[in-house]
PDB file of C-alpha atoms and ligand atoms in Angstrom:
ATOM      1  CA  UNK A 447     131.577  59.066  80.593  1.00 88.00           C
ATOM      2  CA  UNK A 448     130.743  62.613  81.703  1.00 89.00           C
ATOM      3  CA  UNK A 449     130.261  63.747  78.038  1.00 91.00           C
ATOM      4  CA  UNK A 450     128.172  60.763  77.322  1.00 91.00           C
ATOM      5  CA  UNK A 451     126.110  61.508  80.301  1.00 91.00           C
ATOM      6  CA  UNK A 452     125.373  64.990  79.440  1.00 90.00           C
ATOM      7  CA  UNK A 453     124.462  63.903  75.796  1.00 89.00           C
ATOM      8  CA  UNK A 454     122.098  61.216  77.154  1.00 87.00           C
ATOM      9  CA  UNK A 455     120.323  63.825  79.470  1.00 84.00           C
ATOM     10  CA  UNK A 456     116.548  64.170  78.349  1.00 79.00           C
ATOM     11  CA  UNK A 457     116.989  62.074  75.139  1.00 84.00           C
ATOM     12  CA  UNK A 458     117.601  58.842  76.529  1.00 82.00           C
ATOM     13  CA  UNK A 459     114.566  58.978  78.879  1.00 81.00           C
ATOM     14  CA  UNK A 460     112.359  60.425  76.487  1.00 84.00           C
ATOM     15  CA  UNK A 461     113.192  57.839  73.561  1.00 90.00           C
ATOM     16  CA  UNK A 462     113.403  54.943  76.107  1.00 87.00           C
ATOM     17  CA  UNK A 463     110.165  53.306  74.801  1.00 88.00           C
ATOM     18  CA  UNK A 464     109.933  54.943  71.543  1.00 91.00           C
ATOM     19  CA  UNK A 465     108.820  58.394  70.420  1.00 93.00           C
ATOM     20  CA  UNK A 466     108.280  60.296  67.156  1.00 96.00           C
ATOM     21  CA  UNK A 467     111.391  62.163  66.289  1.00 96.00           C
ATOM     22  CA  UNK A 468     110.489  65.837  65.870  1.00 96.00           C
ATOM     23  CA  UNK A 469     112.361  69.119  64.993  1.00 96.00           C
ATOM     24  CA  UNK A 470     111.926  70.110  68.535  1.00 95.00           C
ATOM     25  CA  UNK A 471     113.908  66.912  69.638  1.00 94.00           C
ATOM     26  CA  UNK A 472     116.456  67.712  66.993  1.00 95.00           C
ATOM     27  CA  UNK A 473     116.855  71.307  68.369  1.00 95.00           C
ATOM     28  CA  UNK A 474     117.168  69.872  71.930  1.00 93.00           C
ATOM     29  CA  UNK A 475     119.773  67.550  70.875  1.00 93.00           C
ATOM     30  CA  UNK A 476     121.653  70.015  68.894  1.00 95.00           C
ATOM     31  CA  UNK A 477     121.901  72.305  72.034  1.00 94.00           C
ATOM     32  CA  UNK A 478     123.255  69.265  73.903  1.00 93.00           C
ATOM     33  CA  UNK A 479     125.921  68.515  71.225  1.00 94.00           C
ATOM     34  CA  UNK A 480     127.011  72.162  71.282  1.00 94.00           C
ATOM     35  CA  UNK A 481     127.375  72.024  75.143  1.00 92.00           C
ATOM     36  CA  UNK A 482     129.767  69.254  74.737  1.00 92.00           C
ATOM     37  CA  UNK A 483     132.016  71.400  72.379  1.00 91.00           C
ATOM     38  CA  UNK A 484     131.429  69.223  69.425  1.00 92.00           C
ATOM     39  CA  UNK A 485     131.493  72.427  67.336  1.00 91.00           C
ATOM     40  CA  UNK A 486     128.996  73.793  65.022  1.00 93.00           C
ATOM     41  CA  UNK A 487     130.024  71.933  61.792  1.00 92.00           C
ATOM     42  CA  UNK A 488     130.124  68.466  63.352  1.00 93.00           C
ATOM     43  CA  UNK A 489     126.773  69.199  65.330  1.00 95.00           C
ATOM     44  CA  UNK A 490     125.052  70.379  62.110  1.00 95.00           C
ATOM     45  CA  UNK A 491     126.246  67.346  60.267  1.00 94.00           C
ATOM     46  CA  UNK A 492     125.039  64.888  63.084  1.00 95.00           C
ATOM     47  CA  UNK A 493     121.531  66.620  63.284  1.00 96.00           C
ATOM     48  CA  UNK A 494     121.042  66.752  59.511  1.00 96.00           C
ATOM     49  CA  UNK A 495     121.812  62.835  59.277  1.00 94.00           C
ATOM     50  CA  UNK A 496     119.360  62.325  61.932  1.00 95.00           C
ATOM     51  CA  UNK A 497     116.807  64.509  60.218  1.00 96.00           C
ATOM     52  CA  UNK A 498     117.452  62.969  56.835  1.00 95.00           C
ATOM     53  CA  UNK A 499     117.137  59.399  58.018  1.00 94.00           C
ATOM     54  CA  UNK A 500     114.625  59.447  60.952  1.00 95.00           C
ATOM     55  CA  UNK A 501     112.535  62.734  61.195  1.00 96.00           C
ATOM     56  CA  UNK A 502     108.919  61.914  61.682  1.00 96.00           C
ATOM     57  CA  UNK A 503     109.673  58.284  62.602  1.00 96.00           C
ATOM     58  CA  UNK A 504     108.866  56.368  65.833  1.00 95.00           C
ATOM     59  CA  UNK A 505     112.431  55.776  67.269  1.00 92.00           C
ATOM     60  CA  UNK A 506     113.890  54.122  70.195  1.00 93.00           C
ATOM     61  CA  UNK A 507     117.109  55.662  71.728  1.00 91.00           C
ATOM     62  CA  UNK A 508     119.276  52.720  70.471  1.00 91.00           C
ATOM     63  CA  UNK A 509     118.374  53.348  66.859  1.00 92.00           C
ATOM     64  CA  UNK A 510     118.887  56.986  67.264  1.00 92.00           C
ATOM     65  CA  UNK A 511     122.269  56.517  68.930  1.00 93.00           C
ATOM     66  CA  UNK A 512     123.284  53.863  66.111  1.00 94.00           C
ATOM     67  CA  UNK A 513     122.916  56.770  63.489  1.00 94.00           C
ATOM     68  CA  UNK A 514     124.801  59.320  65.532  1.00 94.00           C
ATOM     69  CA  UNK A 515     127.517  56.935  66.204  1.00 94.00           C
ATOM     70  CA  UNK A 516     127.994  56.235  62.594  1.00 93.00           C
ATOM     71  CA  UNK A 517     128.116  59.842  61.938  1.00 94.00           C
ATOM     72  CA  UNK A 518     130.660  60.470  64.440  1.00 93.00           C
ATOM     73  CA  UNK A 519     132.793  57.798  63.494  1.00 91.00           C
ATOM     74  CA  UNK A 520     132.991  58.868  60.040  1.00 89.00           C
ATOM     75  CA  UNK A 521     133.998  62.450  61.091  1.00 89.00           C
ATOM     76  CA  UNK A 522     136.530  61.067  63.509  1.00 86.00           C
ATOM     77  CA  UNK A 523     138.188  58.769  60.935  1.00 81.00           C
ATOM     78  CA  UNK A 524     138.027  61.459  58.250  1.00 70.00           C
ATOM     79  CA  UNK A 525     140.937  61.061  55.885  1.00 52.00           C
ATOM     80  CA  UNK A 526     143.301  59.843  58.613  1.00 48.00           C
ATOM     81  CA  UNK A 527     145.939  57.730  57.245  1.00 45.00           C
ATOM     82  CA  UNK A 528     146.448  55.983  60.477  1.00 48.00           C
ATOM     83  CA  UNK A 529     145.427  52.482  60.236  1.00 48.00           C
ATOM     84  CA  UNK A 530     144.608  50.254  63.158  1.00 48.00           C
ATOM     85  CA  UNK A 531     145.595  46.814  62.723  1.00 49.00           C
ATOM     86  CA  UNK A 532     143.597  44.645  65.246  1.00 47.00           C
ATOM     87  CA  UNK A 533     146.569  42.261  65.483  1.00 50.00           C
ATOM     88  CA  UNK A 534     149.056  45.093  66.641  1.00 50.00           C
ATOM     89  CA  UNK A 535     149.067  47.065  69.762  1.00 50.00           C
ATOM     90  CA  UNK A 536     147.743  50.328  68.733  1.00 56.00           C
ATOM     91  CA  UNK A 537     150.394  52.754  67.977  1.00 66.00           C
ATOM     92  CA  UNK A 538     149.522  55.932  65.989  1.00 85.00           C
ATOM     93  CA  UNK A 539     153.140  57.190  65.801  1.00 92.00           C
ATOM     94  CA  UNK A 540     155.166  57.538  62.619  1.00 91.00           C
ATOM     95  CA  UNK A 541     158.630  55.839  63.552  1.00 93.00           C
ATOM     96  CA  UNK A 542     161.555  56.627  61.727  1.00 93.00           C
ATOM     97  CA  UNK A 543     163.364  53.498  60.021  1.00 92.00           C
ATOM     98  CA  UNK A 544     166.647  54.841  61.364  1.00 93.00           C
ATOM     99  CA  UNK A 545     167.306  55.835  64.877  1.00 94.00           C
ATOM    100  CA  UNK A 546     166.238  58.043  66.473  1.00 97.00           C
ATOM    101  CA  UNK A 547     162.548  58.951  65.747  1.00 97.00           C
ATOM    102  CA  UNK A 548     162.266  62.558  66.987  1.00 98.00           C
ATOM    103  CA  UNK A 549     158.907  63.640  68.342  1.00 98.00           C
ATOM    104  CA  UNK A 550     158.566  67.476  69.174  1.00 96.00           C
ATOM    105  CA  UNK A 551     155.888  68.289  71.577  1.00 96.00           C
ATOM    106  CA  UNK A 552     154.254  71.775  71.847  1.00 93.00           C
ATOM    107  CA  UNK A 553     151.384  73.027  73.974  1.00 90.00           C
ATOM    108  CA  UNK A 554     150.390  76.048  75.992  1.00 88.00           C
ATOM    109  CA  UNK A 555     151.551  76.016  79.674  1.00 88.00           C
ATOM    110  CA  UNK A 556     149.156  74.299  82.037  1.00 91.00           C
ATOM    111  CA  UNK A 557     147.598  72.081  79.315  1.00 93.00           C
ATOM    112  CA  UNK A 558     149.498  69.076  80.822  1.00 94.00           C
ATOM    113  CA  UNK A 559     152.389  69.050  78.333  1.00 95.00           C
ATOM    114  CA  UNK A 560     155.111  68.027  80.834  1.00 95.00           C
ATOM    115  CA  UNK A 561     153.026  65.298  82.315  1.00 96.00           C
ATOM    116  CA  UNK A 562     152.111  64.008  78.801  1.00 97.00           C
ATOM    117  CA  UNK A 563     155.655  63.758  77.813  1.00 98.00           C
ATOM    118  CA  UNK A 564     156.489  61.613  80.738  1.00 97.00           C
ATOM    119  CA  UNK A 565     153.392  59.374  79.946  1.00 98.00           C
ATOM    120  CA  UNK A 566     154.552  59.138  76.351  1.00 97.00           C
ATOM    121  CA  UNK A 567     157.886  58.213  77.523  1.00 98.00           C
ATOM    122  CA  UNK A 568     156.551  55.645  79.725  1.00 97.00           C
ATOM    123  CA  UNK A 569     154.384  54.109  77.003  1.00 95.00           C
ATOM    124  CA  UNK A 570     157.272  53.848  74.777  1.00 96.00           C
ATOM    125  CA  UNK A 571     159.644  52.392  77.247  1.00 96.00           C
ATOM    126  CA  UNK A 572     157.056  49.777  78.199  1.00 94.00           C
ATOM    127  CA  UNK A 573     156.998  48.796  74.501  1.00 92.00           C
ATOM    128  CA  UNK A 574     160.804  48.166  74.931  1.00 94.00           C
ATOM    129  CA  UNK A 575     162.030  51.292  73.254  1.00 96.00           C
ATOM    130  CA  UNK A 576     164.723  53.545  74.559  1.00 97.00           C
ATOM    131  CA  UNK A 577     163.723  56.998  75.167  1.00 98.00           C
ATOM    132  CA  UNK A 578     165.858  60.254  75.492  1.00 98.00           C
ATOM    133  CA  UNK A 579     164.110  63.455  76.644  1.00 98.00           C
ATOM    134  CA  UNK A 580     165.130  66.986  75.915  1.00 98.00           C
ATOM    135  CA  UNK A 581     163.960  69.534  78.234  1.00 97.00           C
ATOM    136  CA  UNK A 582     163.301  72.408  75.765  1.00 95.00           C
ATOM    137  CA  UNK A 583     160.937  74.531  78.019  1.00 93.00           C
ATOM    138  CA  UNK A 584     163.931  76.517  79.279  1.00 92.00           C
ATOM    139  CA  UNK A 585     161.715  79.437  79.952  1.00 88.00           C
ATOM    140  CA  UNK A 586     160.390  77.722  82.883  1.00 88.00           C
ATOM    141  CA  UNK A 587     162.794  76.316  85.322  1.00 88.00           C
ATOM    142  CA  UNK A 588     160.012  74.307  86.999  1.00 91.00           C
ATOM    143  CA  UNK A 589     159.348  72.584  83.795  1.00 91.00           C
ATOM    144  CA  UNK A 590     162.912  71.445  83.529  1.00 94.00           C
ATOM    145  CA  UNK A 591     162.923  70.242  87.231  1.00 95.00           C
ATOM    146  CA  UNK A 592     159.633  68.356  86.629  1.00 95.00           C
ATOM    147  CA  UNK A 593     160.751  66.681  83.568  1.00 96.00           C
ATOM    148  CA  UNK A 594     163.991  65.779  85.252  1.00 97.00           C
ATOM    149  CA  UNK A 595     162.150  64.154  88.070  1.00 97.00           C
ATOM    150  CA  UNK A 596     160.017  62.178  85.702  1.00 97.00           C
ATOM    151  CA  UNK A 597     163.113  60.910  83.741  1.00 97.00           C
ATOM    152  CA  UNK A 598     164.579  59.730  87.042  1.00 97.00           C
ATOM    153  CA  UNK A 599     161.446  57.918  87.833  1.00 96.00           C
ATOM    154  CA  UNK A 600     161.187  56.357  84.254  1.00 96.00           C
ATOM    155  CA  UNK A 601     164.884  55.583  84.264  1.00 95.00           C
ATOM    156  CA  UNK A 602     165.498  57.441  80.958  1.00 95.00           C
ATOM    157  CA  UNK A 603     168.151  60.011  80.205  1.00 97.00           C
ATOM    158  CA  UNK A 604     167.555  63.602  79.813  1.00 98.00           C
ATOM    159  CA  UNK A 605     169.242  66.497  78.090  1.00 98.00           C
ATOM    160  CA  UNK A 606     168.993  69.779  80.153  1.00 97.00           C
ATOM    161  CA  UNK A 607     170.557  73.258  79.779  1.00 96.00           C
ATOM    162  CA  UNK A 608     170.345  76.118  82.226  1.00 94.00           C
ATOM    163  CA  UNK A 609     167.124  78.242  82.367  1.00 90.00           C
ATOM    164  CA  UNK A 610     167.057  80.811  79.683  1.00 90.00           C
ATOM    165  CA  UNK A 611     169.086  78.685  77.293  1.00 94.00           C
ATOM    166  CA  UNK A 612     167.975  79.039  73.693  1.00 93.00           C
ATOM    167  CA  UNK A 613     165.474  76.042  73.389  1.00 93.00           C
ATOM    168  CA  UNK A 614     166.855  75.281  69.742  1.00 95.00           C
ATOM    169  CA  UNK A 615     170.256  74.683  71.625  1.00 97.00           C
ATOM    170  CA  UNK A 616     168.522  71.948  73.865  1.00 97.00           C
ATOM    171  CA  UNK A 617     166.919  70.462  70.865  1.00 97.00           C
ATOM    172  CA  UNK A 618     170.369  70.511  69.092  1.00 97.00           C
ATOM    173  CA  UNK A 619     172.041  68.853  71.988  1.00 98.00           C
ATOM    174  CA  UNK A 620     169.269  66.377  72.336  1.00 98.00           C
ATOM    175  CA  UNK A 621     169.633  65.304  68.678  1.00 98.00           C
ATOM    176  CA  UNK A 622     173.311  64.976  69.147  1.00 97.00           C
ATOM    177  CA  UNK A 623     173.152  62.915  72.326  1.00 98.00           C
ATOM    178  CA  UNK A 624     170.289  60.696  70.795  1.00 98.00           C
ATOM    179  CA  UNK A 625     172.359  59.811  67.736  1.00 97.00           C
ATOM    180  CA  UNK A 626     175.503  59.265  69.880  1.00 97.00           C
ATOM    181  CA  UNK A 627     173.606  56.878  72.182  1.00 97.00           C
ATOM    182  CA  UNK A 628     171.556  55.284  69.374  1.00 97.00           C
ATOM    183  CA  UNK A 629     168.280  55.825  71.311  1.00 98.00           C
ATOM    184  CA  UNK A 630     165.110  54.732  69.586  1.00 97.00           C
ATOM    185  CA  UNK A 631     163.015  57.873  70.475  1.00 98.00           C
ATOM    186  CA  UNK A 632     163.958  61.424  71.319  1.00 98.00           C
ATOM    187  CA  UNK A 633     161.182  63.550  72.728  1.00 98.00           C
ATOM    188  CA  UNK A 634     161.720  67.312  72.811  1.00 97.00           C
ATOM    189  CA  UNK A 635     159.835  69.712  75.163  1.00 96.00           C
ATOM    190  CA  UNK A 636     159.199  73.029  73.911  1.00 92.00           C
ATOM    191  CA  UNK A 637     158.084  76.435  75.566  1.00 86.00           C
ATOM    192  CA  UNK A 638     154.442  76.996  75.938  1.00 81.00           C
ATOM    193  CA  UNK A 639     153.948  80.833  76.994  1.00 75.00           C
ATOM    194  CA  UNK A 640     151.142  82.033  75.112  1.00 66.00           C
ATOM    195  CA  UNK A 641     151.599  85.841  75.925  1.00 61.00           C
ATOM    196  CA  UNK A 642     153.989  86.056  73.185  1.00 67.00           C
ATOM    197  CA  UNK A 643     152.562  83.854  70.556  1.00 70.00           C
ATOM    198  CA  UNK A 644     154.629  85.462  67.569  1.00 75.00           C
ATOM    199  CA  UNK A 645     158.003  84.734  69.314  1.00 81.00           C
ATOM    200  CA  UNK A 646     156.660  81.255  70.426  1.00 81.00           C
ATOM    201  CA  UNK A 647     156.044  80.377  66.691  1.00 81.00           C
ATOM    202  CA  UNK A 648     159.402  81.563  65.497  1.00 86.00           C
ATOM    203  CA  UNK A 649     161.050  79.545  68.182  1.00 88.00           C
ATOM    204  CA  UNK A 650     159.238  76.451  67.289  1.00 89.00           C
ATOM    205  CA  UNK A 651     160.243  77.133  63.591  1.00 89.00           C
ATOM    206  CA  UNK A 652     163.885  77.537  64.631  1.00 92.00           C
ATOM    207  CA  UNK A 653     163.822  74.439  66.782  1.00 94.00           C
ATOM    208  CA  UNK A 654     162.418  72.442  63.669  1.00 93.00           C
ATOM    209  CA  UNK A 655     165.335  73.777  61.448  1.00 94.00           C
ATOM    210  CA  UNK A 656     167.869  72.926  63.865  1.00 96.00           C
ATOM    211  CA  UNK A 657     166.500  69.304  64.305  1.00 96.00           C
ATOM    212  CA  UNK A 658     166.156  68.759  60.385  1.00 95.00           C
ATOM    213  CA  UNK A 659     169.819  70.019  59.983  1.00 95.00           C
ATOM    214  CA  UNK A 660     170.992  67.205  62.107  1.00 94.00           C
ATOM    215  CA  UNK A 661     168.570  64.574  61.260  1.00 96.00           C
ATOM    216  CA  UNK A 662     167.240  65.304  57.821  1.00 92.00           C
ATOM    217  CA  UNK A 663     163.668  63.749  57.928  1.00 94.00           C
ATOM    218  CA  UNK A 664     163.091  64.822  61.591  1.00 95.00           C
ATOM    219  CA  UNK A 665     160.991  65.640  63.397  1.00 96.00           C
ATOM    220  CA  UNK A 666     159.002  62.707  62.677  1.00 96.00           C
ATOM    221  CA  UNK A 667     156.088  63.685  64.841  1.00 96.00           C
ATOM    222  CA  UNK A 668     155.096  67.210  65.920  1.00 94.00           C
ATOM    223  CA  UNK A 669     152.413  66.739  68.558  1.00 95.00           C
ATOM    224  CA  UNK A 670     150.372  69.317  70.175  1.00 93.00           C
ATOM    225  CA  UNK A 671     148.890  68.996  73.676  1.00 95.00           C
ATOM    226  CA  UNK A 672     145.473  70.330  73.945  1.00 93.00           C
ATOM    227  CA  UNK A 673     143.556  70.571  77.390  1.00 93.00           C
ATOM    228  CA  UNK A 674     140.127  69.019  76.704  1.00 91.00           C
ATOM    229  CA  UNK A 675     138.525  70.970  79.602  1.00 91.00           C
ATOM    230  CA  UNK A 676     139.150  74.181  77.597  1.00 88.00           C
ATOM    231  CA  UNK A 677     136.943  72.986  74.939  1.00 80.00           C
ATOM    232  CA  UNK A 678     136.585  75.367  72.084  1.00 81.00           C
ATOM    233  CA  UNK A 679     139.437  77.495  73.268  1.00 84.00           C
ATOM    234  CA  UNK A 680     141.631  74.479  72.853  1.00 84.00           C
ATOM    235  CA  UNK A 681     140.457  74.206  69.321  1.00 85.00           C
ATOM    236  CA  UNK A 682     141.527  77.937  68.735  1.00 85.00           C
ATOM    237  CA  UNK A 683     144.988  77.261  70.254  1.00 83.00           C
ATOM    238  CA  UNK A 684     145.399  74.249  67.994  1.00 84.00           C
ATOM    239  CA  UNK A 685     144.545  76.379  64.909  1.00 84.00           C
ATOM    240  CA  UNK A 686     147.045  79.127  66.025  1.00 82.00           C
ATOM    241  CA  UNK A 687     149.726  76.564  66.509  1.00 81.00           C
ATOM    242  CA  UNK A 688     149.078  74.576  63.327  1.00 79.00           C
ATOM    243  CA  UNK A 689     149.319  77.762  61.134  1.00 75.00           C
ATOM    244  CA  UNK A 690     152.863  78.143  62.425  1.00 70.00           C
ATOM    245  CA  UNK A 691     154.244  74.634  62.636  1.00 75.00           C
ATOM    246  CA  UNK A 692     152.931  71.706  60.674  1.00 82.00           C
ATOM    247  CA  UNK A 693     151.296  69.631  63.436  1.00 89.00           C
ATOM    248  CA  UNK A 694     151.071  65.862  62.726  1.00 90.00           C
ATOM    249  CA  UNK A 695     148.805  64.899  65.611  1.00 91.00           C
ATOM    250  CA  UNK A 696     146.984  66.003  68.853  1.00 92.00           C
ATOM    251  CA  UNK A 697     147.074  64.821  72.321  1.00 94.00           C
ATOM    252  CA  UNK A 698     143.872  65.642  74.117  1.00 93.00           C
ATOM    253  CA  UNK A 699     144.757  65.816  77.893  1.00 95.00           C
ATOM    254  CA  UNK A 700     142.413  65.830  80.850  1.00 95.00           C
ATOM    255  CA  UNK A 701     139.744  64.070  79.065  1.00 91.00           C
ATOM    256  CA  UNK A 702     138.810  62.506  82.307  1.00 90.00           C
ATOM    257  CA  UNK A 703     137.719  65.658  83.880  1.00 83.00           C
ATOM    258  CA  UNK A 704     135.250  67.145  81.463  1.00 88.00           C
ATOM    259  CA  UNK A 705     131.937  66.728  79.747  1.00 88.00           C
ATOM    260  CA  UNK A 706     133.369  68.743  76.786  1.00 88.00           C
ATOM    261  CA  UNK A 707     134.815  65.569  75.192  1.00 88.00           C
ATOM    262  CA  UNK A 708     133.035  66.523  71.914  1.00 91.00           C
ATOM    263  CA  UNK A 709     136.046  68.720  71.355  1.00 90.00           C
ATOM    264  CA  UNK A 710     137.785  65.706  70.007  1.00 88.00           C
ATOM    265  CA  UNK A 711     135.052  65.539  67.147  1.00 90.00           C
ATOM    266  CA  UNK A 712     135.264  69.352  66.604  1.00 90.00           C
ATOM    267  CA  UNK A 713     139.009  69.226  65.996  1.00 87.00           C
ATOM    268  CA  UNK A 714     138.880  66.477  63.617  1.00 84.00           C
ATOM    269  CA  UNK A 715     136.069  68.090  61.699  1.00 83.00           C
ATOM    270  CA  UNK A 716     137.588  71.516  61.535  1.00 84.00           C
ATOM    271  CA  UNK A 717     141.356  70.820  61.410  1.00 82.00           C
ATOM    272  CA  UNK A 718     141.782  67.426  59.889  1.00 77.00           C
ATOM    273  CA  UNK A 719     144.572  66.685  62.251  1.00 84.00           C
ATOM    274  CA  UNK A 720     144.290  63.334  64.054  1.00 85.00           C
ATOM    275  CA  UNK A 721     143.981  63.087  67.857  1.00 89.00           C
ATOM    276  CA  UNK A 722     146.541  60.415  68.686  1.00 92.00           C
ATOM    277  CA  UNK A 723     146.343  60.040  72.197  1.00 94.00           C
ATOM    278  CA  UNK A 724     144.089  61.013  74.960  1.00 94.00           C
ATOM    279  CA  UNK A 725     145.144  61.815  78.729  1.00 96.00           C
ATOM    280  CA  UNK A 726     142.683  60.324  81.175  1.00 94.00           C
ATOM    281  CA  UNK A 727     144.231  61.135  84.651  1.00 96.00           C
ATOM    282  CA  UNK A 728     147.284  62.486  86.352  1.00 95.00           C
ATOM    283  CA  UNK A 729     149.084  59.180  86.794  1.00 96.00           C
ATOM    284  CA  UNK A 730     151.936  58.103  84.325  1.00 96.00           C
ATOM    285  CA  UNK A 731     149.890  55.279  82.811  1.00 96.00           C
ATOM    286  CA  UNK A 732     146.911  57.536  82.115  1.00 97.00           C
ATOM    287  CA  UNK A 733     147.653  58.005  78.472  1.00 96.00           C
ATOM    288  CA  UNK A 734     145.657  55.885  75.907  1.00 93.00           C
ATOM    289  CA  UNK A 735     145.846  55.656  72.176  1.00 92.00           C
ATOM    290  CA  UNK A 736     142.852  57.471  70.672  1.00 91.00           C
ATOM    291  CA  UNK A 737     140.734  54.861  68.935  1.00 88.00           C
ATOM    292  CA  UNK A 738     137.842  56.753  66.929  1.00 87.00           C
ATOM    293  CA  UNK A 739     135.636  53.755  67.050  1.00 89.00           C
ATOM    294  CA  UNK A 740     135.844  53.270  70.569  1.00 89.00           C
ATOM    295  CA  UNK A 741     135.426  57.023  71.467  1.00 91.00           C
ATOM    296  CA  UNK A 742     132.328  57.175  69.379  1.00 92.00           C
ATOM    297  CA  UNK A 743     130.934  54.040  71.058  1.00 93.00           C
ATOM    298  CA  UNK A 744     131.680  55.420  74.466  1.00 91.00           C
ATOM    299  CA  UNK A 745     130.215  58.881  73.645  1.00 91.00           C
ATOM    300  CA  UNK A 746     126.944  57.418  72.536  1.00 91.00           C
ATOM    301  CA  UNK A 747     127.045  54.229  74.840  1.00 87.00           C
TER     302      UNK A 747
HETATM  303  P1  LIG B1484     152.183  71.985  81.658  1.00 55.97           P
HETATM  304  O1  LIG B1484     152.315  73.310  82.255  1.00 55.97           O
HETATM  305  O2  LIG B1484     151.514  72.087  80.347  1.00 55.97           O
HETATM  306  O3  LIG B1484     153.438  71.307  81.499  1.00 55.97           O
HETATM  307  O4  LIG B1484     151.227  71.039  82.477  1.00 55.97           O
HETATM  308  P2  LIG B1484     151.664  69.863  83.540  1.00 55.97           P
HETATM  309  O5  LIG B1484     152.128  68.749  82.955  1.00 55.97           O
HETATM  310  O6  LIG B1484     152.475  70.545  84.567  1.00 55.97           O
HETATM  311  O7  LIG B1484     150.202  69.602  84.081  1.00 55.97           O
HETATM  312  C1  LIG B1484     149.304  70.530  84.737  1.00 55.97           C
HETATM  313  C2  LIG B1484     148.332  69.906  85.612  1.00 55.97           C
HETATM  314  O8  LIG B1484     147.400  69.162  84.778  1.00 55.97           O
HETATM  315  C3  LIG B1484     149.143  68.862  86.566  1.00 55.97           C
HETATM  316  O9  LIG B1484     148.497  68.856  87.940  1.00 55.97           O
HETATM  317  C4  LIG B1484     148.893  67.550  85.958  1.00 55.97           C
HETATM  318  O10 LIG B1484     148.927  66.388  86.878  1.00 55.97           O
HETATM  319  C5  LIG B1484     147.439  67.810  85.335  1.00 55.97           C
HETATM  320  N1  LIG B1484     147.276  66.759  84.230  1.00 55.97           N
HETATM  321  C6  LIG B1484     147.921  66.563  83.104  1.00 55.97           C
HETATM  322  N2  LIG B1484     147.364  65.595  82.345  1.00 55.97           N
HETATM  323  C7  LIG B1484     146.193  65.302  82.932  1.00 55.97           C
HETATM  324  C8  LIG B1484     145.107  64.279  82.476  1.00 55.97           C
HETATM  325  O11 LIG B1484     145.000  63.813  81.583  1.00 55.97           O
HETATM  326  N3  LIG B1484     143.988  64.352  83.360  1.00 55.97           N
HETATM  327  C9  LIG B1484     144.017  65.076  84.516  1.00 55.97           C
HETATM  328  N4  LIG B1484     143.007  65.072  85.333  1.00 55.97           N
HETATM  329  N5  LIG B1484     145.045  65.929  84.956  1.00 55.97           N
HETATM  330  C10 LIG B1484     146.115  66.072  84.182  1.00 55.97           C
END
């Protein structure tokens, strides 16, 4: 809503009852798109579609918005292999045929990683799946405590180790416990300190190796949590992470608090990694499946 309001500023009033679309309008709109962190590439494509189809024509805002929505939808869908079956509840996750499905969650501290893991666990348990958490962010005692608290509230088990333990050891123990208990989904938290990026990436690589040794096709998902309020900065983080570990999807947290929601489009355009979920608040149920159509409709409502 916030992003959509920002995009509407000026344009909507100006084109309410029809106006000739000029280069000056396109420039103005371009600046707005950039302000929402839509990114240069996506912005350029949106504006050039508008120019090609409508420059010099008398337009009303609804027509203008229809063109923009179509472009944004096509960017967001990209080459995504995720199919949305209208008959099924939306679930963009790749579930393993044999138990457990292993989901590795990464993200820089403060992005909302711990909360997001709890929200994801909640979503899965509400679908009748059993979930085990592994508190792999052993670097931060508070993160382990926080996740333990969430697990108690959610009524799911958690594997923890003392602070400072090698996160790969937690992942190992998590896999072992998940196989033994026959749970549907294992969600593994990882450290998110950014000041030592090299070590962090090596650590993630090691975790992946340890997991794959026990469960050959795992992890089935490697999700990266990105804070939407950090806009373009979040995009840089996503690029750094995906260079080191193959990320299968993004979760864009804190989308409720920002007018920079355009970053979802920038990420799709520049990285080709699908946004799978969005965080829309601090409560446990505030996680939604990212639906490109719905998102484009909401941005240009
Ligand atoms: P971590 O350091 O990455 O594990 O981050 P936390 O899970 O501790 O979250 C950091 C802060 O962001 C907390 O105050 C959360 O309540 C808040 N937070 C997480 N996700 C969202 C979201 O989608 N919307 C809002 N508004 N706040 C969120």
